[in-house]
XYZ file of C-alpha atoms in Angstrom:
395
model
C 38.837 -6.674 22.286
C 40.495 -9.680 20.738
C 40.356 -9.629 16.960
C 40.715 -13.417 16.799
C 37.059 -13.799 17.851
C 36.109 -12.311 14.467
C 37.674 -12.027 11.038
C 36.463 -10.277 7.893
C 37.663 -10.155 4.310
C 36.750 -8.535 1.000
C 36.615 -10.656 -2.173
C 37.111 -8.095 -4.994
C 36.723 -10.477 -7.950
C 33.870 -11.919 -9.979
C 32.388 -15.328 -9.175
C 35.085 -18.009 -9.142
C 34.116 -21.388 -7.692
C 37.611 -22.649 -6.840
C 38.887 -19.248 -5.767
C 35.961 -18.643 -3.395
C 36.379 -22.108 -1.833
C 40.045 -21.472 -1.029
C 39.306 -17.920 0.137
C 36.540 -19.104 2.526
C 38.780 -21.852 3.928
C 41.592 -19.354 4.486
C 39.280 -16.950 6.306
C 38.034 -19.794 8.489
C 41.645 -20.706 9.343
C 42.305 -17.138 10.512
C 40.004 -17.759 13.507
C 42.741 -20.008 14.867
C 40.582 -23.044 15.516
C 37.741 -21.233 17.268
C 34.282 -22.492 16.214
C 32.264 -20.241 13.915
C 28.983 -19.131 15.523
C 27.787 -16.697 12.846
C 28.670 -15.490 9.379
C 27.579 -12.156 7.928
C 27.773 -11.715 4.164
C 27.226 -8.665 1.960
C 27.196 -9.078 -1.824
C 27.495 -6.427 -4.516
C 24.803 -6.435 -7.259
C 27.332 -8.016 -9.625
C 26.826 -11.242 -7.670
C 23.015 -11.303 -7.871
C 22.836 -14.034 -10.517
C 25.329 -16.233 -8.612
C 24.151 -15.498 -5.076
C 22.760 -18.976 -4.315
C 25.951 -20.721 -5.452
C 28.094 -18.210 -3.582
C 26.238 -18.650 -0.292
C 26.551 -22.424 -0.534
C 30.311 -22.256 -1.151
C 30.799 -19.913 1.814
C 28.615 -21.988 4.170
C 30.353 -25.245 3.381
C 33.965 -24.133 3.128
C 33.962 -21.620 5.988
C 31.868 -24.063 8.089
C 29.197 -21.492 8.956
C 26.208 -22.799 10.985
C 24.216 -19.555 10.535
C 24.799 -17.201 7.609
C 22.823 -13.997 7.055
C 23.173 -10.660 5.305
C 22.027 -8.684 2.298
C 23.159 -6.909 -0.834
C 25.072 -3.648 -0.723
C 25.902 -1.189 -3.478
C 28.955 -0.313 -1.341
C 30.686 -2.639 1.108
C 32.552 -2.304 4.421
C 35.355 -4.572 5.636
C 37.484 -3.958 8.740
C 38.788 -0.378 8.319
C 37.941 -0.059 4.612
C 34.866 1.202 2.759
C 34.536 -0.005 -0.847
C 32.151 2.543 -2.329
C 32.534 1.442 -5.931
C 31.748 -2.040 -4.760
C 32.460 -5.215 -6.551
C 32.733 -8.673 -5.059
C 31.580 -9.423 -1.543
C 32.462 -9.153 2.134
C 32.296 -12.048 4.580
C 32.831 -11.921 8.348
C 33.053 -14.885 10.693
C 32.305 -14.536 14.409
C 33.077 -16.896 17.257
C 30.643 -15.930 20.021
C 31.210 -17.978 23.212
C 27.969 -18.882 24.960
C 25.760 -17.134 22.381
C 22.293 -18.461 21.612
C 21.507 -17.374 18.057
C 18.284 -17.729 16.114
C 17.490 -16.278 12.706
C 14.019 -15.608 11.306
C 12.641 -14.290 8.036
C 9.643 -11.954 7.935
C 7.519 -10.473 5.139
C 5.232 -7.530 4.425
C 2.233 -9.821 4.891
C 3.285 -10.477 8.489
C 3.894 -6.746 9.079
C 0.297 -6.062 8.001
C -1.012 -8.778 10.337
C 1.033 -7.647 13.346
C -1.196 -6.171 15.995
C -0.947 -7.776 19.394
C 2.207 -7.490 21.477
C 2.448 -11.285 21.334
C 2.454 -11.417 17.503
C 6.195 -11.315 16.806
C 7.247 -13.611 19.688
C 4.723 -16.157 18.394
C 5.964 -15.779 14.795
C 9.656 -15.922 15.641
C 9.532 -18.405 18.495
C 11.700 -15.985 20.494
C 10.221 -14.432 23.631
C 11.555 -11.083 24.815
C 13.129 -12.802 27.833
C 15.060 -15.159 25.537
C 17.011 -12.517 23.587
C 19.449 -9.699 24.299
C 18.799 -7.894 21.004
C 18.439 -8.243 17.248
C 20.479 -7.651 14.109
C 18.339 -7.158 11.014
C 18.602 -6.633 7.245
C 15.543 -5.568 5.230
C 14.591 -5.029 1.594
C 13.392 -1.384 1.437
C 11.243 -1.699 -1.673
C 8.808 -4.451 -0.668
C 8.505 -4.046 3.092
C 7.241 -1.075 5.118
C 10.145 -0.816 7.551
C 8.553 1.974 9.613
C 5.460 -0.152 10.311
C 7.616 -3.188 11.027
C 9.703 -1.171 13.479
C 6.650 0.061 15.373
C 5.199 -3.434 15.832
C 8.612 -4.954 16.647
C 9.106 -2.322 19.366
C 5.740 -3.292 20.822
C 6.982 -6.859 21.184
C 10.630 -6.392 22.102
C 11.560 -2.833 23.213
C 13.685 -1.809 25.084
C 15.855 -4.571 23.581
C 18.063 -3.024 20.874
C 17.722 -3.621 17.147
C 20.640 -2.751 14.863
C 20.989 -3.136 11.095
C 19.977 -1.532 7.838
C 17.917 -1.515 4.682
C 19.619 -3.308 1.809
C 20.971 -1.444 -1.208
C 21.397 -2.851 -4.696
C 20.203 -1.814 -8.143
C 18.244 1.344 -7.335
C 16.866 1.853 -10.859
C 15.247 -1.598 -10.765
C 14.331 -1.348 -7.074
C 16.068 -4.687 -6.610
C 17.916 -5.834 -3.512
C 18.630 -9.220 -1.977
C 18.372 -10.523 1.588
C 20.205 -13.698 2.622
C 19.504 -16.394 5.195
C 21.689 -19.486 5.135
C 21.469 -20.732 1.538
C 18.333 -18.823 0.544
C 18.089 -15.583 -1.421
C 15.044 -13.310 -1.070
C 14.119 -10.167 -3.001
C 11.604 -9.007 -0.401
C 11.053 -9.009 3.344
C 13.793 -9.128 5.931
C 15.849 -11.345 8.207
C 16.478 -10.824 11.905
C 19.061 -12.558 14.077
C 18.288 -12.916 17.775
C 21.427 -12.651 19.911
C 20.912 -14.295 23.303
C 22.745 -16.299 25.930
C 26.224 -15.154 26.888
C 26.472 -12.438 24.223
C 24.620 -9.133 24.047
C 24.278 -6.484 21.362
C 25.596 -3.047 22.137
C 26.700 -0.284 19.828
C 26.585 3.238 18.507
C 23.938 5.165 16.586
C 25.648 8.240 15.160
C 23.113 10.497 13.451
C 25.793 12.869 12.198
C 24.725 16.087 13.900
C 25.897 18.614 16.440
C 23.379 20.519 18.603
C 23.096 24.300 18.152
C 21.538 26.854 20.461
C 19.759 25.761 23.614
C 17.171 23.147 24.461
C 13.523 24.192 24.304
C 10.090 22.799 25.140
C 7.496 22.352 22.411
C 4.306 24.092 23.549
C 1.920 23.843 20.563
C 2.054 20.975 18.078
C -0.361 19.664 15.441
C 0.644 16.414 13.721
C 4.047 17.189 12.121
C 3.579 20.973 12.447
C 5.275 22.821 15.299
C 3.372 26.057 15.972
C 5.045 27.195 19.165
C 8.310 26.606 21.001
C 8.404 27.957 24.568
C 5.113 29.751 23.814
C 6.688 31.677 20.911
C 6.327 31.185 17.141
C 8.512 28.219 16.220
C 9.987 29.915 13.144
C 11.065 32.894 15.252
C 12.937 30.632 17.693
C 14.724 28.932 14.798
C 15.643 32.261 13.174
C 17.030 33.636 16.452
C 19.008 30.438 17.050
C 20.700 30.764 13.657
C 21.314 34.519 14.106
C 23.219 33.854 17.351
C 25.700 31.569 15.565
C 29.035 32.883 14.346
C 29.115 33.871 10.643
C 31.137 30.711 9.907
C 28.632 28.475 11.688
C 25.718 30.258 9.990
C 27.307 29.349 6.671
C 27.654 25.704 7.751
C 24.042 25.623 8.921
C 22.622 26.836 5.598
C 20.666 23.928 4.119
C 21.872 21.626 6.919
C 19.425 22.363 9.744
C 17.509 19.589 11.483
C 15.571 19.082 14.685
C 16.501 16.817 17.586
C 13.665 15.420 19.715
C 14.471 14.077 23.186
C 13.173 10.527 23.638
C 13.808 10.220 27.392
C 12.615 13.242 29.367
C 13.810 11.810 32.698
C 17.466 12.771 32.201
C 18.758 15.801 34.078
C 20.682 17.041 31.048
C 20.760 16.056 27.410
C 23.746 15.170 25.269
C 24.623 13.453 22.000
C 22.674 10.242 21.599
C 19.648 11.496 23.551
C 18.002 13.089 20.514
C 16.103 11.498 17.660
C 17.203 13.541 14.639
C 14.573 14.363 12.027
C 14.329 16.615 8.960
C 13.126 20.200 9.009
C 10.851 20.042 5.976
C 10.041 23.751 5.838
C 9.004 26.868 7.687
C 6.640 29.812 7.224
C 7.822 33.141 8.695
C 4.299 34.578 8.418
C 2.471 31.903 10.426
C 5.585 30.992 12.455
C 5.046 27.264 11.786
C 7.794 24.675 11.202
C 7.062 21.390 9.415
C 9.197 18.428 10.509
C 9.652 14.812 9.418
C 8.268 13.393 12.667
C 5.240 13.512 14.944
C 6.481 15.470 17.983
C 4.304 16.119 20.996
C 3.595 19.152 23.162
C 5.840 19.137 26.230
C 8.680 17.363 24.407
C 12.193 18.782 24.721
C 13.938 19.660 21.464
C 17.109 21.264 20.174
C 18.023 22.390 16.680
C 20.873 20.477 15.054
C 23.426 21.020 12.285
C 24.670 18.265 9.999
C 27.918 18.475 8.046
C 31.176 16.524 7.741
C 32.786 18.029 10.850
C 29.631 17.559 12.945
C 29.242 13.946 11.747
C 32.876 13.161 12.504
C 32.734 14.685 15.988
C 29.457 12.902 16.738
C 30.764 9.452 15.789
C 34.057 9.930 17.638
C 32.396 11.068 20.862
C 29.812 8.268 20.800
C 32.481 5.623 20.127
C 34.545 6.912 23.049
C 31.482 6.832 25.299
C 30.547 3.318 24.155
C 34.042 2.043 24.912
C 33.922 3.622 28.359
C 30.467 2.181 29.098
C 31.539 -1.347 28.121
C 34.380 -1.261 30.622
C 36.571 -4.325 30.159
C 33.932 -6.513 28.478
C 35.226 -8.423 25.461
C 33.993 -7.109 22.124
C 33.837 -10.150 19.842
C 33.234 -8.253 16.590
C 31.002 -5.754 14.840
C 28.657 -4.972 11.977
C 28.573 -1.462 10.514
C 25.585 -0.223 8.512
C 26.347 3.237 7.153
C 24.077 5.554 5.144
C 24.836 5.759 1.433
C 24.853 9.553 1.903
C 27.936 9.306 4.129
C 31.313 8.021 2.886
C 33.193 10.150 0.370
C 29.983 12.085 -0.410
C 29.962 13.561 3.078
C 33.541 13.406 4.327
C 35.452 14.001 1.096
C 37.720 11.023 1.794
C 37.205 7.249 1.924
C 36.926 4.879 4.918
C 35.770 7.468 7.484
C 33.282 5.495 9.593
C 35.031 2.119 9.413
C 38.496 3.543 10.128
C 37.239 5.618 13.067
C 35.432 2.605 14.564
C 38.617 0.522 14.359
C 40.706 3.341 15.818
C 38.438 3.876 18.821
C 37.350 0.317 19.710
C 39.367 -2.044 17.483
C 40.963 -4.152 16.421
C 37.927 -6.277 15.631
C 36.481 -8.124 12.672
C 34.040 -5.674 11.101
C 31.737 -6.150 8.113
C 28.863 -4.153 6.702
C 27.477 -2.126 3.857
C 26.072 1.235 2.785
C 22.316 1.361 3.405
C 19.065 2.832 2.142
C 18.180 3.480 5.795
C 19.767 2.555 9.110
C 18.202 0.871 12.144
C 19.146 1.422 15.755
C 18.028 2.431 19.237
C 17.659 5.917 20.667
C 16.679 5.671 24.308
C 14.458 2.652 24.883
C 13.008 2.371 21.371
C 14.394 1.490 17.966
C 14.031 3.746 14.940
C 14.681 3.972 11.239
C 17.307 6.643 10.562
C 18.966 8.457 7.673
C 22.522 9.811 7.266
C 23.425 7.580 10.210
C 26.158 5.096 11.088
C 24.650 2.114 12.928
C 27.403 0.077 14.559
C 26.348 -3.190 16.235
C 28.850 -4.814 18.583
C 28.750 -8.417 19.781
C 29.791 -8.092 23.427
C 30.443 -10.512 26.261
C 27.419 -10.384 28.565
C-alpha cells in the first residue's frame, strides 16, 4: 500500500494556463520518477468551456499516456470531498505490468449490442485479455441499464467499477473525457489487464433487518408472497419486531435486498443487491419494488441511514483489505452518490476519509455521481446511494 504509486491533487482555482502547467509538473514529480501509466481527471462544470485546453495541458505537462475521466458537480481527492466543487482533481497512477486500453462507446452501439461477441469486437478487448473495467458515462444521452446488461453478457464475471457523470443538472449537461477529447454523450471504459487487476468495494449504504426469506410468488416487479404469506404482512411484522428506536430509523428508509448468489451457506453484507421499495398495499398484501425479482430468490429487508451506511462501508473496507492479503494497492478511484456526503452523514469527507483510514495511504480521486457502477456477486449493476471504490491492485 505504497502511496508513491499514485498521487492526487485538487486544483481549486479557475483556468490558469501557466498555473496549471506548473501544478501538473509538480504532481508528476511527486511520483518520484516512476512512469505514469494512467491519469484520471474530474472537472467541475466551471471548467466546461476550457476543458479541451485543460486536458491538453495536463497530458503534456504531467506526461500522461492515457487520460480519462468525466465532469463532477462535487469532487473527491485523497481524504477530502469537495461538495461545493470548483476547479478539478487529477490523479496519476504508476501501474507496473499493467496493460491498459481505453474505448469510447455511444447509445447507438448500445442499441446495436446483441450478441455476446459484440462488445469484444467493438473494443478490441476479449474477455481473456482484461481483468476488469473502469467506466464513466453521461447519464442523459446513454441508457446505462441497457449498456450494463449487454456488457455483462460479454464480460461478466469481470468487475466493472465507475459512475455516471454529474454536471449542470438543469441543462442535463455533463462531459466525458478521453485523452484530449471532450464528449457530451456516451461513455468511456478503461480495460485494466496484465499485471494489475481491479478490486474494490460496493457499499450500498444499508444494514439488514429481520431475517432472510424466500420469495414464493412474484409477478414482474410485484412481490405477492414471501414464504407463502402476503408480502406486506411479512414486512409489517419485520418492522414491528424492531426496537422503537430502530422503527423510527426505518420510517421512510426501508429497502429490499435480493441475494444474487444462492450458493452461499449464509448471507452477509455485499451479498445483496439493494433496491427501492416503491410501495405496498395492506389489502392485497403486495409490495412493489424497483427490480425484477424471481420466485425462489432469497431476500432480506434493509434499512438505510447515516449509521447503517457508515457501518456498511467500514465493514466492507475491512473485509476487502483482509481479502487482498499483502497485495500492493497502487491507488484508487472513488465514485460516490450525490445523495451521500454531507446530505447523508451531516459532516464532510465521510467516504474518502474512511477509505484512506482503512486501506490507505493511497492516491485517490473521484467524484459525486448520478449513479454508481459496480459488481454484486458475478454481475455488475447500476446502483444508487452507493460508494463504488475501485482499487488498482497487484495481480
